[in-house]
Amino acid sequence: MTNLIKKYESFSPKAYRCPAGVVTIGYGSTKWADGSPIKMGQTITEEKADALLNDYLIKHVRPKIADLNLTPNQQDALESLLYNIGWTAFAKSKCYKAIKAKDWATALKNWDWYSGGGKVLNGLIKRRAEEIGLFFTEI
């Protein structure tokens, strides 16, 4: 489910620089499906942005969290976090290690709150709170 990601990324048909300074398009995509970077001046339809988001989740997020045996809510929350901060940052995090160990208190404590290029952004605070609420609903 991509609703949480779409809610916080919003759709933009034109490439723009996100708060972290990265060129972004559609629902926060930074690369095309072939891996080439998004460039200023490029455009996308909402239908293609949906496909690009789903392609990214299928190729780059879901395989990496498949072995965690998550509930659907946990998967949705984690997909939102990973889509926003990236696998590299998450794979090194205490949150990831805690989720693998089912150490929920440590996972909660280490959920990434500030990933706006080092800036505290109100939108990210709301997003993280919703991710946390969704992830820990059934625990």
Short mmCIF file of N, CA, C and O in Angstrom, two decimals:
data_model
loop_
_atom_site.label_atom_id
_atom_site.label_comp_id
_atom_site.label_asym_id
_atom_site.label_seq_id
_atom_site.Cartn_x
_atom_site.Cartn_y
_atom_site.Cartn_z
N MET A 1 0.85 -1.18 0.00
CA MET A 1 0.00 0.00 0.00
C MET A 1 0.89 1.24 0.00
O MET A 1 1.83 1.33 0.77
N THR A 2 0.58 2.17 -0.85
CA THR A 2 1.41 3.35 -0.99
C THR A 2 0.73 4.62 -0.47
O THR A 2 1.29 5.70 -0.61
N ASN A 3 -0.44 4.49 0.14
CA ASN A 3 -1.19 5.67 0.57
C ASN A 3 -0.41 6.56 1.52
O ASN A 3 -0.47 7.79 1.42
N LEU A 4 0.29 5.98 2.48
CA LEU A 4 1.05 6.78 3.44
C LEU A 4 2.17 7.55 2.73
O LEU A 4 2.38 8.73 2.99
N ILE A 5 2.85 6.89 1.84
CA ILE A 5 3.91 7.56 1.08
C ILE A 5 3.32 8.70 0.26
O ILE A 5 3.82 9.83 0.29
N LYS A 6 2.26 8.42 -0.46
CA LYS A 6 1.64 9.44 -1.30
C LYS A 6 1.13 10.62 -0.48
O LYS A 6 1.24 11.77 -0.92
N LYS A 7 0.60 10.34 0.68
CA LYS A 7 0.08 11.41 1.53
C LYS A 7 1.17 12.42 1.88
O LYS A 7 0.94 13.63 1.83
N TYR A 8 2.34 11.93 2.22
CA TYR A 8 3.40 12.83 2.66
C TYR A 8 4.33 13.30 1.55
O TYR A 8 4.96 14.35 1.67
N GLU A 9 4.41 12.58 0.47
CA GLU A 9 5.26 13.02 -0.64
C GLU A 9 4.50 14.00 -1.54
O GLU A 9 5.11 14.86 -2.14
N SER A 10 3.20 13.82 -1.67
CA SER A 10 2.38 14.60 -2.58
C SER A 10 2.86 14.39 -4.02
O SER A 10 3.99 13.98 -4.25
N PHE A 11 2.01 14.68 -4.96
CA PHE A 11 2.35 14.49 -6.36
C PHE A 11 2.83 15.81 -6.97
O PHE A 11 2.20 16.84 -6.79
N SER A 12 3.93 15.74 -7.66
CA SER A 12 4.43 16.89 -8.42
C SER A 12 4.75 16.43 -9.84
O SER A 12 5.61 15.57 -10.02
N PRO A 13 4.07 17.00 -10.83
CA PRO A 13 4.34 16.60 -12.22
C PRO A 13 5.66 17.15 -12.75
O PRO A 13 6.16 16.68 -13.76
N LYS A 14 6.22 18.14 -12.05
CA LYS A 14 7.48 18.75 -12.50
C LYS A 14 8.58 18.48 -11.48
O LYS A 14 8.34 18.51 -10.28
N ALA A 15 9.78 18.25 -11.98
CA ALA A 15 10.92 18.02 -11.10
C ALA A 15 11.16 19.26 -10.24
O ALA A 15 10.99 20.39 -10.70
N TYR A 16 11.55 19.03 -8.99
CA TYR A 16 11.82 20.11 -8.04
C TYR A 16 12.89 19.64 -7.06
O TYR A 16 13.20 18.46 -7.00
N ARG A 17 13.43 20.55 -6.30
CA ARG A 17 14.40 20.19 -5.25
C ARG A 17 13.65 20.05 -3.93
O ARG A 17 12.97 20.96 -3.49
N CYS A 18 13.79 18.89 -3.30
CA CYS A 18 13.17 18.65 -2.01
C CYS A 18 13.93 19.43 -0.93
O CYS A 18 14.97 20.00 -1.22
N PRO A 19 13.43 19.44 0.32
CA PRO A 19 14.13 20.19 1.37
C PRO A 19 15.58 19.75 1.59
O PRO A 19 16.40 20.54 2.05
N ALA A 20 15.90 18.51 1.23
CA ALA A 20 17.28 18.04 1.36
C ALA A 20 18.13 18.43 0.15
O ALA A 20 19.32 18.12 0.10
N GLY A 21 17.52 19.09 -0.84
CA GLY A 21 18.25 19.55 -2.01
C GLY A 21 18.35 18.56 -3.15
O GLY A 21 19.03 18.81 -4.13
N VAL A 22 17.64 17.44 -3.04
CA VAL A 22 17.69 16.39 -4.06
C VAL A 22 16.60 16.64 -5.11
O VAL A 22 15.46 16.96 -4.76
N VAL A 23 16.95 16.50 -6.38
CA VAL A 23 15.97 16.67 -7.45
C VAL A 23 15.00 15.50 -7.41
O VAL A 23 15.40 14.33 -7.40
N THR A 24 13.72 15.82 -7.38
CA THR A 24 12.65 14.87 -7.10
C THR A 24 11.49 15.11 -8.07
O THR A 24 11.30 16.22 -8.54
N ILE A 25 10.69 14.06 -8.31
CA ILE A 25 9.52 14.19 -9.19
C ILE A 25 8.44 13.21 -8.74
O ILE A 25 8.72 12.25 -8.02
N GLY A 26 7.23 13.42 -9.20
CA GLY A 26 6.13 12.49 -8.91
C GLY A 26 5.84 12.44 -7.43
O GLY A 26 5.53 13.45 -6.80
N TYR A 27 5.96 11.25 -6.84
CA TYR A 27 5.75 11.05 -5.41
C TYR A 27 7.10 10.90 -4.71
O TYR A 27 7.34 9.93 -4.00
N GLY A 28 7.98 11.85 -4.92
CA GLY A 28 9.26 11.83 -4.23
C GLY A 28 10.32 10.96 -4.87
O GLY A 28 11.32 10.64 -4.24
N SER A 29 10.13 10.59 -6.12
CA SER A 29 11.13 9.76 -6.80
C SER A 29 12.36 10.58 -7.14
O SER A 29 12.25 11.71 -7.61
N THR A 30 13.53 9.98 -6.92
CA THR A 30 14.79 10.65 -7.22
C THR A 30 15.49 10.02 -8.43
O THR A 30 16.45 10.57 -8.93
N LYS A 31 14.98 8.85 -8.84
CA LYS A 31 15.54 8.16 -10.01
C LYS A 31 14.41 7.57 -10.84
O LYS A 31 13.36 7.21 -10.32
N TRP A 32 14.68 7.42 -12.12
CA TRP A 32 13.75 6.73 -13.01
C TRP A 32 13.93 5.23 -12.80
O TRP A 32 14.90 4.79 -12.18
N ALA A 33 13.03 4.43 -13.33
CA ALA A 33 13.07 2.97 -13.15
C ALA A 33 14.39 2.37 -13.66
O ALA A 33 14.84 1.36 -13.13
N ASP A 34 15.00 3.00 -14.65
CA ASP A 34 16.27 2.49 -15.18
C ASP A 34 17.48 2.91 -14.35
O ASP A 34 18.62 2.56 -14.67
N GLY A 35 17.24 3.67 -13.27
CA GLY A 35 18.32 4.09 -12.38
C GLY A 35 18.90 5.46 -12.68
O GLY A 35 19.71 5.98 -11.92
N SER A 36 18.50 6.05 -13.80
CA SER A 36 19.04 7.38 -14.13
C SER A 36 18.39 8.43 -13.22
O SER A 36 17.22 8.30 -12.84
N PRO A 37 19.16 9.45 -12.84
CA PRO A 37 18.64 10.45 -11.91
C PRO A 37 17.59 11.36 -12.54
O PRO A 37 17.63 11.63 -13.74
N ILE A 38 16.68 11.81 -11.71
CA ILE A 38 15.71 12.82 -12.13
C ILE A 38 16.48 14.12 -12.33
O ILE A 38 17.38 14.45 -11.55
N LYS A 39 16.11 14.87 -13.37
CA LYS A 39 16.78 16.14 -13.65
C LYS A 39 15.75 17.27 -13.69
O LYS A 39 14.59 17.05 -14.05
N MET A 40 16.20 18.44 -13.30
CA MET A 40 15.33 19.61 -13.36
C MET A 40 14.82 19.77 -14.79
O MET A 40 15.55 19.51 -15.74
N GLY A 41 13.57 20.18 -14.92
CA GLY A 41 12.95 20.36 -16.24
C GLY A 41 12.15 19.15 -16.69
O GLY A 41 11.34 19.26 -17.61
N GLN A 42 12.36 17.98 -16.07
CA GLN A 42 11.62 16.79 -16.46
C GLN A 42 10.22 16.82 -15.87
O GLN A 42 9.97 17.46 -14.84
N THR A 43 9.29 16.11 -16.54
CA THR A 43 7.91 16.03 -16.08
C THR A 43 7.45 14.57 -16.08
O THR A 43 8.09 13.71 -16.69
N ILE A 44 6.32 14.34 -15.38
CA ILE A 44 5.77 12.99 -15.27
C ILE A 44 4.25 13.09 -15.09
O ILE A 44 3.76 14.06 -14.51
N THR A 45 3.54 12.09 -15.58
CA THR A 45 2.09 12.04 -15.33
C THR A 45 1.86 11.34 -13.99
O THR A 45 2.74 10.63 -13.49
N GLU A 46 0.68 11.53 -13.44
CA GLU A 46 0.37 10.87 -12.17
C GLU A 46 0.37 9.35 -12.32
O GLU A 46 0.85 8.64 -11.44
N GLU A 47 -0.11 8.86 -13.44
CA GLU A 47 -0.12 7.42 -13.69
C GLU A 47 1.30 6.85 -13.72
O GLU A 47 1.59 5.81 -13.13
N LYS A 48 2.21 7.55 -14.39
CA LYS A 48 3.60 7.10 -14.45
C LYS A 48 4.28 7.24 -13.09
O LYS A 48 5.13 6.42 -12.73
N ALA A 49 3.91 8.25 -12.33
CA ALA A 49 4.48 8.42 -10.98
C ALA A 49 4.05 7.27 -10.08
O ALA A 49 4.85 6.77 -9.28
N ASP A 50 2.79 6.83 -10.20
CA ASP A 50 2.31 5.66 -9.46
C ASP A 50 3.14 4.43 -9.80
O ASP A 50 3.58 3.69 -8.92
N ALA A 51 3.35 4.23 -11.09
CA ALA A 51 4.13 3.07 -11.56
C ALA A 51 5.57 3.15 -11.07
O ALA A 51 6.14 2.15 -10.65
N LEU A 52 6.15 4.34 -11.09
CA LEU A 52 7.53 4.52 -10.64
C LEU A 52 7.66 4.24 -9.15
O LEU A 52 8.59 3.56 -8.71
N LEU A 53 6.71 4.72 -8.36
CA LEU A 53 6.71 4.45 -6.93
C LEU A 53 6.59 2.96 -6.65
O LEU A 53 7.36 2.38 -5.89
N ASN A 54 5.63 2.30 -7.30
CA ASN A 54 5.44 0.86 -7.10
C ASN A 54 6.65 0.06 -7.55
O ASN A 54 7.06 -0.89 -6.88
N ASP A 55 7.24 0.45 -8.67
CA ASP A 55 8.44 -0.23 -9.17
C ASP A 55 9.56 -0.14 -8.14
O ASP A 55 10.25 -1.13 -7.87
N TYR A 56 9.75 1.04 -7.56
CA TYR A 56 10.80 1.22 -6.56
C TYR A 56 10.56 0.34 -5.35
O TYR A 56 11.47 -0.32 -4.86
N LEU A 57 9.32 0.33 -4.85
CA LEU A 57 9.01 -0.49 -3.67
C LEU A 57 9.24 -1.97 -3.95
O LEU A 57 9.81 -2.69 -3.13
N ILE A 58 8.81 -2.42 -5.13
CA ILE A 58 8.95 -3.83 -5.49
C ILE A 58 10.42 -4.23 -5.63
O ILE A 58 10.83 -5.30 -5.18
N LYS A 59 11.22 -3.37 -6.24
CA LYS A 59 12.62 -3.71 -6.50
C LYS A 59 13.57 -3.40 -5.34
O LYS A 59 14.54 -4.13 -5.14
N HIS A 60 13.32 -2.31 -4.62
CA HIS A 60 14.33 -1.81 -3.69
C HIS A 60 13.94 -1.83 -2.22
O HIS A 60 14.82 -1.62 -1.38
N VAL A 61 12.68 -2.03 -1.91
CA VAL A 61 12.28 -2.00 -0.50
C VAL A 61 11.75 -3.35 -0.04
O VAL A 61 12.28 -3.93 0.91
N ARG A 62 10.75 -3.86 -0.70
CA ARG A 62 10.10 -5.09 -0.23
C ARG A 62 11.04 -6.28 -0.12
O ARG A 62 10.96 -7.03 0.86
N PRO A 63 11.96 -6.49 -1.07
CA PRO A 63 12.87 -7.64 -0.91
C PRO A 63 13.76 -7.52 0.34
O PRO A 63 14.12 -8.53 0.93
N LYS A 64 14.08 -6.31 0.72
CA LYS A 64 14.98 -6.12 1.86
C LYS A 64 14.29 -6.29 3.21
O LYS A 64 14.96 -6.53 4.21
N ILE A 65 12.96 -6.19 3.23
CA ILE A 65 12.25 -6.34 4.50
C ILE A 65 11.39 -7.60 4.54
O ILE A 65 10.73 -7.87 5.53
N ALA A 66 11.44 -8.38 3.48
CA ALA A 66 10.59 -9.58 3.37
C ALA A 66 10.82 -10.57 4.50
O ALA A 66 9.88 -11.22 4.97
N ASP A 67 12.05 -10.70 4.94
CA ASP A 67 12.37 -11.69 5.98
C ASP A 67 12.06 -11.22 7.40
O ASP A 67 12.28 -11.96 8.36
N LEU A 68 11.50 -10.03 7.54
CA LEU A 68 11.19 -9.51 8.88
C LEU A 68 9.84 -10.01 9.42
O LEU A 68 9.53 -9.77 10.58
N ASN A 69 9.07 -10.69 8.59
CA ASN A 69 7.75 -11.21 9.00
C ASN A 69 6.88 -10.14 9.64
O ASN A 69 6.44 -10.28 10.78
N LEU A 70 6.64 -9.08 8.89
CA LEU A 70 5.86 -7.95 9.38
C LEU A 70 4.38 -8.10 9.09
O LEU A 70 3.99 -8.77 8.13
N THR A 71 3.57 -7.46 9.91
CA THR A 71 2.14 -7.38 9.61
C THR A 71 1.97 -6.40 8.45
O THR A 71 2.89 -5.61 8.16
N PRO A 72 0.82 -6.37 7.80
CA PRO A 72 0.61 -5.39 6.72
C PRO A 72 0.81 -3.95 7.20
O PRO A 72 1.41 -3.14 6.48
N ASN A 73 0.33 -3.61 8.39
CA ASN A 73 0.52 -2.25 8.90
C ASN A 73 2.00 -1.94 9.13
O ASN A 73 2.47 -0.85 8.81
N GLN A 74 2.73 -2.90 9.67
CA GLN A 74 4.16 -2.70 9.90
C GLN A 74 4.89 -2.52 8.57
O GLN A 74 5.78 -1.67 8.45
N GLN A 75 4.53 -3.32 7.59
CA GLN A 75 5.17 -3.21 6.28
C GLN A 75 4.90 -1.84 5.67
O GLN A 75 5.81 -1.19 5.16
N ASP A 76 3.66 -1.37 5.74
CA ASP A 76 3.33 -0.06 5.18
C ASP A 76 4.13 1.05 5.86
O ASP A 76 4.66 1.95 5.20
N ALA A 77 4.21 0.99 7.18
CA ALA A 77 4.94 2.01 7.93
C ALA A 77 6.43 1.98 7.58
O ALA A 77 7.05 3.03 7.36
N LEU A 78 6.98 0.80 7.52
CA LEU A 78 8.40 0.66 7.23
C LEU A 78 8.71 1.06 5.78
O LEU A 78 9.75 1.68 5.52
N GLU A 79 7.82 0.74 4.86
CA GLU A 79 8.02 1.17 3.47
C GLU A 79 8.06 2.69 3.39
O GLU A 79 8.88 3.26 2.66
N SER A 80 7.21 3.36 4.13
CA SER A 80 7.20 4.83 4.14
C SER A 80 8.52 5.37 4.66
O SER A 80 9.12 6.28 4.07
N LEU A 81 8.99 4.80 5.77
CA LEU A 81 10.26 5.24 6.34
C LEU A 81 11.41 5.00 5.36
O LEU A 81 12.22 5.90 5.09
N LEU A 82 11.47 3.79 4.81
CA LEU A 82 12.57 3.45 3.90
C LEU A 82 12.53 4.26 2.62
O LEU A 82 13.57 4.64 2.08
N TYR A 83 11.34 4.52 2.12
CA TYR A 83 11.22 5.33 0.91
C TYR A 83 11.77 6.73 1.16
O TYR A 83 12.38 7.33 0.30
N ASN A 84 11.60 7.20 2.37
CA ASN A 84 12.02 8.55 2.72
C ASN A 84 13.51 8.64 3.06
O ASN A 84 14.19 9.55 2.62
N ILE A 85 14.03 7.70 3.83
CA ILE A 85 15.43 7.81 4.27
C ILE A 85 16.39 6.94 3.48
O ILE A 85 17.59 7.16 3.52
N GLY A 86 15.89 5.94 2.79
CA GLY A 86 16.74 5.06 1.99
C GLY A 86 17.23 3.85 2.77
O GLY A 86 17.33 3.87 3.99
N TRP A 87 17.52 2.79 2.03
CA TRP A 87 17.96 1.53 2.63
C TRP A 87 19.31 1.67 3.33
O TRP A 87 19.53 1.14 4.41
N THR A 88 20.25 2.38 2.72
CA THR A 88 21.59 2.48 3.28
C THR A 88 21.56 3.02 4.70
O THR A 88 22.19 2.45 5.61
N ALA A 89 20.83 4.10 4.92
CA ALA A 89 20.73 4.68 6.26
C ALA A 89 20.01 3.73 7.21
O ALA A 89 20.44 3.53 8.35
N PHE A 90 18.93 3.13 6.74
CA PHE A 90 18.15 2.24 7.59
C PHE A 90 18.93 0.98 7.97
O PHE A 90 18.89 0.54 9.11
N ALA A 91 19.64 0.41 7.01
CA ALA A 91 20.38 -0.84 7.27
C ALA A 91 21.43 -0.69 8.36
O ALA A 91 21.75 -1.66 9.05
N LYS A 92 21.94 0.53 8.55
CA LYS A 92 22.95 0.80 9.57
C LYS A 92 22.33 1.20 10.91
O LYS A 92 23.05 1.38 11.88
N SER A 93 21.02 1.34 10.95
CA SER A 93 20.36 1.94 12.11
C SER A 93 20.10 0.95 13.26
O SER A 93 19.96 -0.26 13.05
N LYS A 94 20.01 1.50 14.44
CA LYS A 94 19.61 0.73 15.61
C LYS A 94 18.16 0.27 15.47
O LYS A 94 17.79 -0.79 15.97
N CYS A 95 17.36 1.06 14.79
CA CYS A 95 15.95 0.70 14.57
C CYS A 95 15.85 -0.61 13.79
O CYS A 95 15.09 -1.50 14.18
N TYR A 96 16.61 -0.75 12.73
CA TYR A 96 16.58 -1.97 11.92
C TYR A 96 17.01 -3.18 12.75
O TYR A 96 16.35 -4.21 12.73
N LYS A 97 18.10 -3.02 13.48
CA LYS A 97 18.58 -4.13 14.31
C LYS A 97 17.52 -4.52 15.35
O LYS A 97 17.30 -5.70 15.62
N ALA A 98 16.85 -3.53 15.91
CA ALA A 98 15.81 -3.80 16.92
C ALA A 98 14.61 -4.48 16.31
O ALA A 98 14.04 -5.41 16.89
N ILE A 99 14.20 -4.07 15.12
CA ILE A 99 13.06 -4.71 14.45
C ILE A 99 13.40 -6.16 14.14
O ILE A 99 12.58 -7.05 14.36
N LYS A 100 14.61 -6.42 13.66
CA LYS A 100 15.03 -7.80 13.39
C LYS A 100 14.96 -8.65 14.65
O LYS A 100 14.60 -9.82 14.61
N ALA A 101 15.29 -8.04 15.79
CA ALA A 101 15.30 -8.76 17.07
C ALA A 101 13.94 -8.73 17.77
O ALA A 101 13.79 -9.29 18.85
N LYS A 102 12.96 -8.07 17.15
CA LYS A 102 11.62 -7.89 17.75
C LYS A 102 11.71 -7.16 19.10
O LYS A 102 10.94 -7.39 20.01
N ASP A 103 12.69 -6.27 19.20
CA ASP A 103 12.87 -5.43 20.39
C ASP A 103 12.14 -4.11 20.12
O ASP A 103 12.72 -3.13 19.68
N TRP A 104 10.85 -4.13 20.39
CA TRP A 104 9.99 -3.03 20.00
C TRP A 104 10.30 -1.72 20.72
O TRP A 104 10.20 -0.65 20.12
N ALA A 105 10.69 -1.77 21.98
CA ALA A 105 11.00 -0.55 22.72
C ALA A 105 12.20 0.17 22.08
O ALA A 105 12.18 1.40 21.91
N THR A 106 13.22 -0.59 21.69
CA THR A 106 14.40 0.01 21.06
C THR A 106 14.06 0.50 19.66
O THR A 106 14.54 1.55 19.23
N ALA A 107 13.25 -0.25 18.94
CA ALA A 107 12.85 0.18 17.60
C ALA A 107 12.12 1.52 17.67
O ALA A 107 12.40 2.44 16.89
N LEU A 108 11.21 1.64 18.60
CA LEU A 108 10.46 2.88 18.77
C LEU A 108 11.39 4.04 19.12
O LEU A 108 11.32 5.12 18.53
N LYS A 109 12.28 3.80 20.03
CA LYS A 109 13.21 4.84 20.48
C LYS A 109 14.11 5.33 19.35
O LYS A 109 14.52 6.48 19.32
N ASN A 110 14.41 4.45 18.41
CA ASN A 110 15.35 4.77 17.35
C ASN A 110 14.73 4.98 15.97
O ASN A 110 15.43 5.04 14.97
N TRP A 111 13.40 5.10 15.93
CA TRP A 111 12.74 5.41 14.65
C TRP A 111 13.26 6.76 14.19
O TRP A 111 13.32 7.70 14.96
N ASP A 112 13.66 6.89 12.95
CA ASP A 112 14.28 8.11 12.44
C ASP A 112 13.28 9.26 12.34
O ASP A 112 12.36 9.23 11.55
N TRP A 113 13.47 10.26 13.17
CA TRP A 113 12.56 11.43 13.17
C TRP A 113 13.00 12.54 12.26
O TRP A 113 12.20 13.31 11.78
N TYR A 114 14.28 12.71 12.07
CA TYR A 114 14.78 13.90 11.38
C TYR A 114 15.59 13.52 10.16
O TYR A 114 16.79 13.38 10.25
N SER A 115 14.93 13.39 9.04
CA SER A 115 15.67 12.99 7.85
C SER A 115 15.51 14.02 6.73
O SER A 115 15.56 13.67 5.58
N GLY A 116 15.34 15.25 7.07
CA GLY A 116 15.17 16.30 6.06
C GLY A 116 16.47 17.00 5.75
O GLY A 116 16.57 18.21 5.85
N GLY A 117 17.49 16.23 5.41
CA GLY A 117 18.78 16.82 5.13
C GLY A 117 19.37 17.47 6.37
O GLY A 117 20.05 18.49 6.29
N GLY A 118 19.08 16.88 7.54
CA GLY A 118 19.58 17.41 8.80
C GLY A 118 18.70 18.49 9.40
O GLY A 118 19.00 19.03 10.45
N LYS A 119 17.59 18.80 8.73
CA LYS A 119 16.67 19.84 9.20
C LYS A 119 15.47 19.19 9.88
O LYS A 119 14.99 18.15 9.44
N VAL A 120 14.97 19.82 10.92
CA VAL A 120 13.74 19.37 11.56
C VAL A 120 12.58 19.98 10.78
O VAL A 120 12.44 21.20 10.71
N LEU A 121 11.77 19.14 10.16
CA LEU A 121 10.65 19.60 9.34
C LEU A 121 9.34 19.11 9.94
O LEU A 121 9.20 17.93 10.26
N ASN A 122 8.38 20.02 10.08
CA ASN A 122 7.09 19.65 10.67
C ASN A 122 6.42 18.51 9.92
O ASN A 122 5.82 17.63 10.54
N GLY A 123 6.53 18.51 8.60
CA GLY A 123 5.94 17.42 7.82
C GLY A 123 6.55 16.08 8.16
O GLY A 123 5.85 15.06 8.21
N LEU A 124 7.85 16.06 8.42
CA LEU A 124 8.51 14.81 8.78
C LEU A 124 8.09 14.36 10.18
O LEU A 124 7.94 13.16 10.43
N ILE A 125 7.91 15.29 11.08
CA ILE A 125 7.47 14.94 12.42
C ILE A 125 6.10 14.28 12.35
O ILE A 125 5.87 13.23 12.97
N LYS A 126 5.20 14.84 11.55
CA LYS A 126 3.86 14.25 11.39
C LYS A 126 3.94 12.89 10.71
O LYS A 126 3.26 11.95 11.10
N ARG A 127 4.78 12.79 9.69
CA ARG A 127 4.94 11.52 8.97
C ARG A 127 5.46 10.44 9.90
O ARG A 127 4.95 9.32 9.93
N ARG A 128 6.52 10.75 10.65
CA ARG A 128 7.10 9.76 11.56
C ARG A 128 6.09 9.35 12.63
O ARG A 128 6.00 8.17 12.97
N ALA A 129 5.32 10.29 13.14
CA ALA A 129 4.31 9.95 14.14
C ALA A 129 3.27 8.99 13.56
O ALA A 129 2.87 8.02 14.21
N GLU A 130 2.87 9.22 12.31
CA GLU A 130 1.90 8.33 11.67
C GLU A 130 2.52 6.97 11.38
O GLU A 130 1.87 5.93 11.57
N GLU A 131 3.76 6.95 10.94
CA GLU A 131 4.45 5.67 10.70
C GLU A 131 4.52 4.86 12.00
O GLU A 131 4.23 3.67 12.02
N ILE A 132 4.93 5.53 13.08
CA ILE A 132 5.05 4.86 14.37
C ILE A 132 3.71 4.33 14.83
O ILE A 132 3.60 3.19 15.29
N GLY A 133 2.68 5.16 14.73
CA GLY A 133 1.34 4.72 15.11
C GLY A 133 0.91 3.49 14.35
O GLY A 133 0.34 2.54 14.91
N LEU A 134 1.18 3.48 13.06
CA LEU A 134 0.80 2.34 12.21
C LEU A 134 1.64 1.10 12.54
O LEU A 134 1.12 0.00 12.68
N PHE A 135 2.95 1.29 12.68
CA PHE A 135 3.84 0.16 12.91
C PHE A 135 3.54 -0.53 14.25
O PHE A 135 3.53 -1.75 14.34
N PHE A 136 3.29 0.25 15.28
CA PHE A 136 3.13 -0.31 16.62
C PHE A 136 1.67 -0.56 17.03
O PHE A 136 1.41 -0.92 18.17
N THR A 137 0.74 -0.43 16.09
CA THR A 137 -0.69 -0.63 16.37
C THR A 137 -0.98 -1.98 16.99
O THR A 137 -1.75 -2.09 17.92
N GLU A 138 -0.37 -3.02 16.46
CA GLU A 138 -0.70 -4.38 16.87
C GLU A 138 0.29 -4.97 17.88
O GLU A 138 0.27 -6.17 18.15
N ILE A 139 1.13 -4.15 18.44
CA ILE A 139 2.15 -4.66 19.39
C ILE A 139 1.70 -4.35 20.80
O ILE A 139 1.24 -3.33 21.13
#
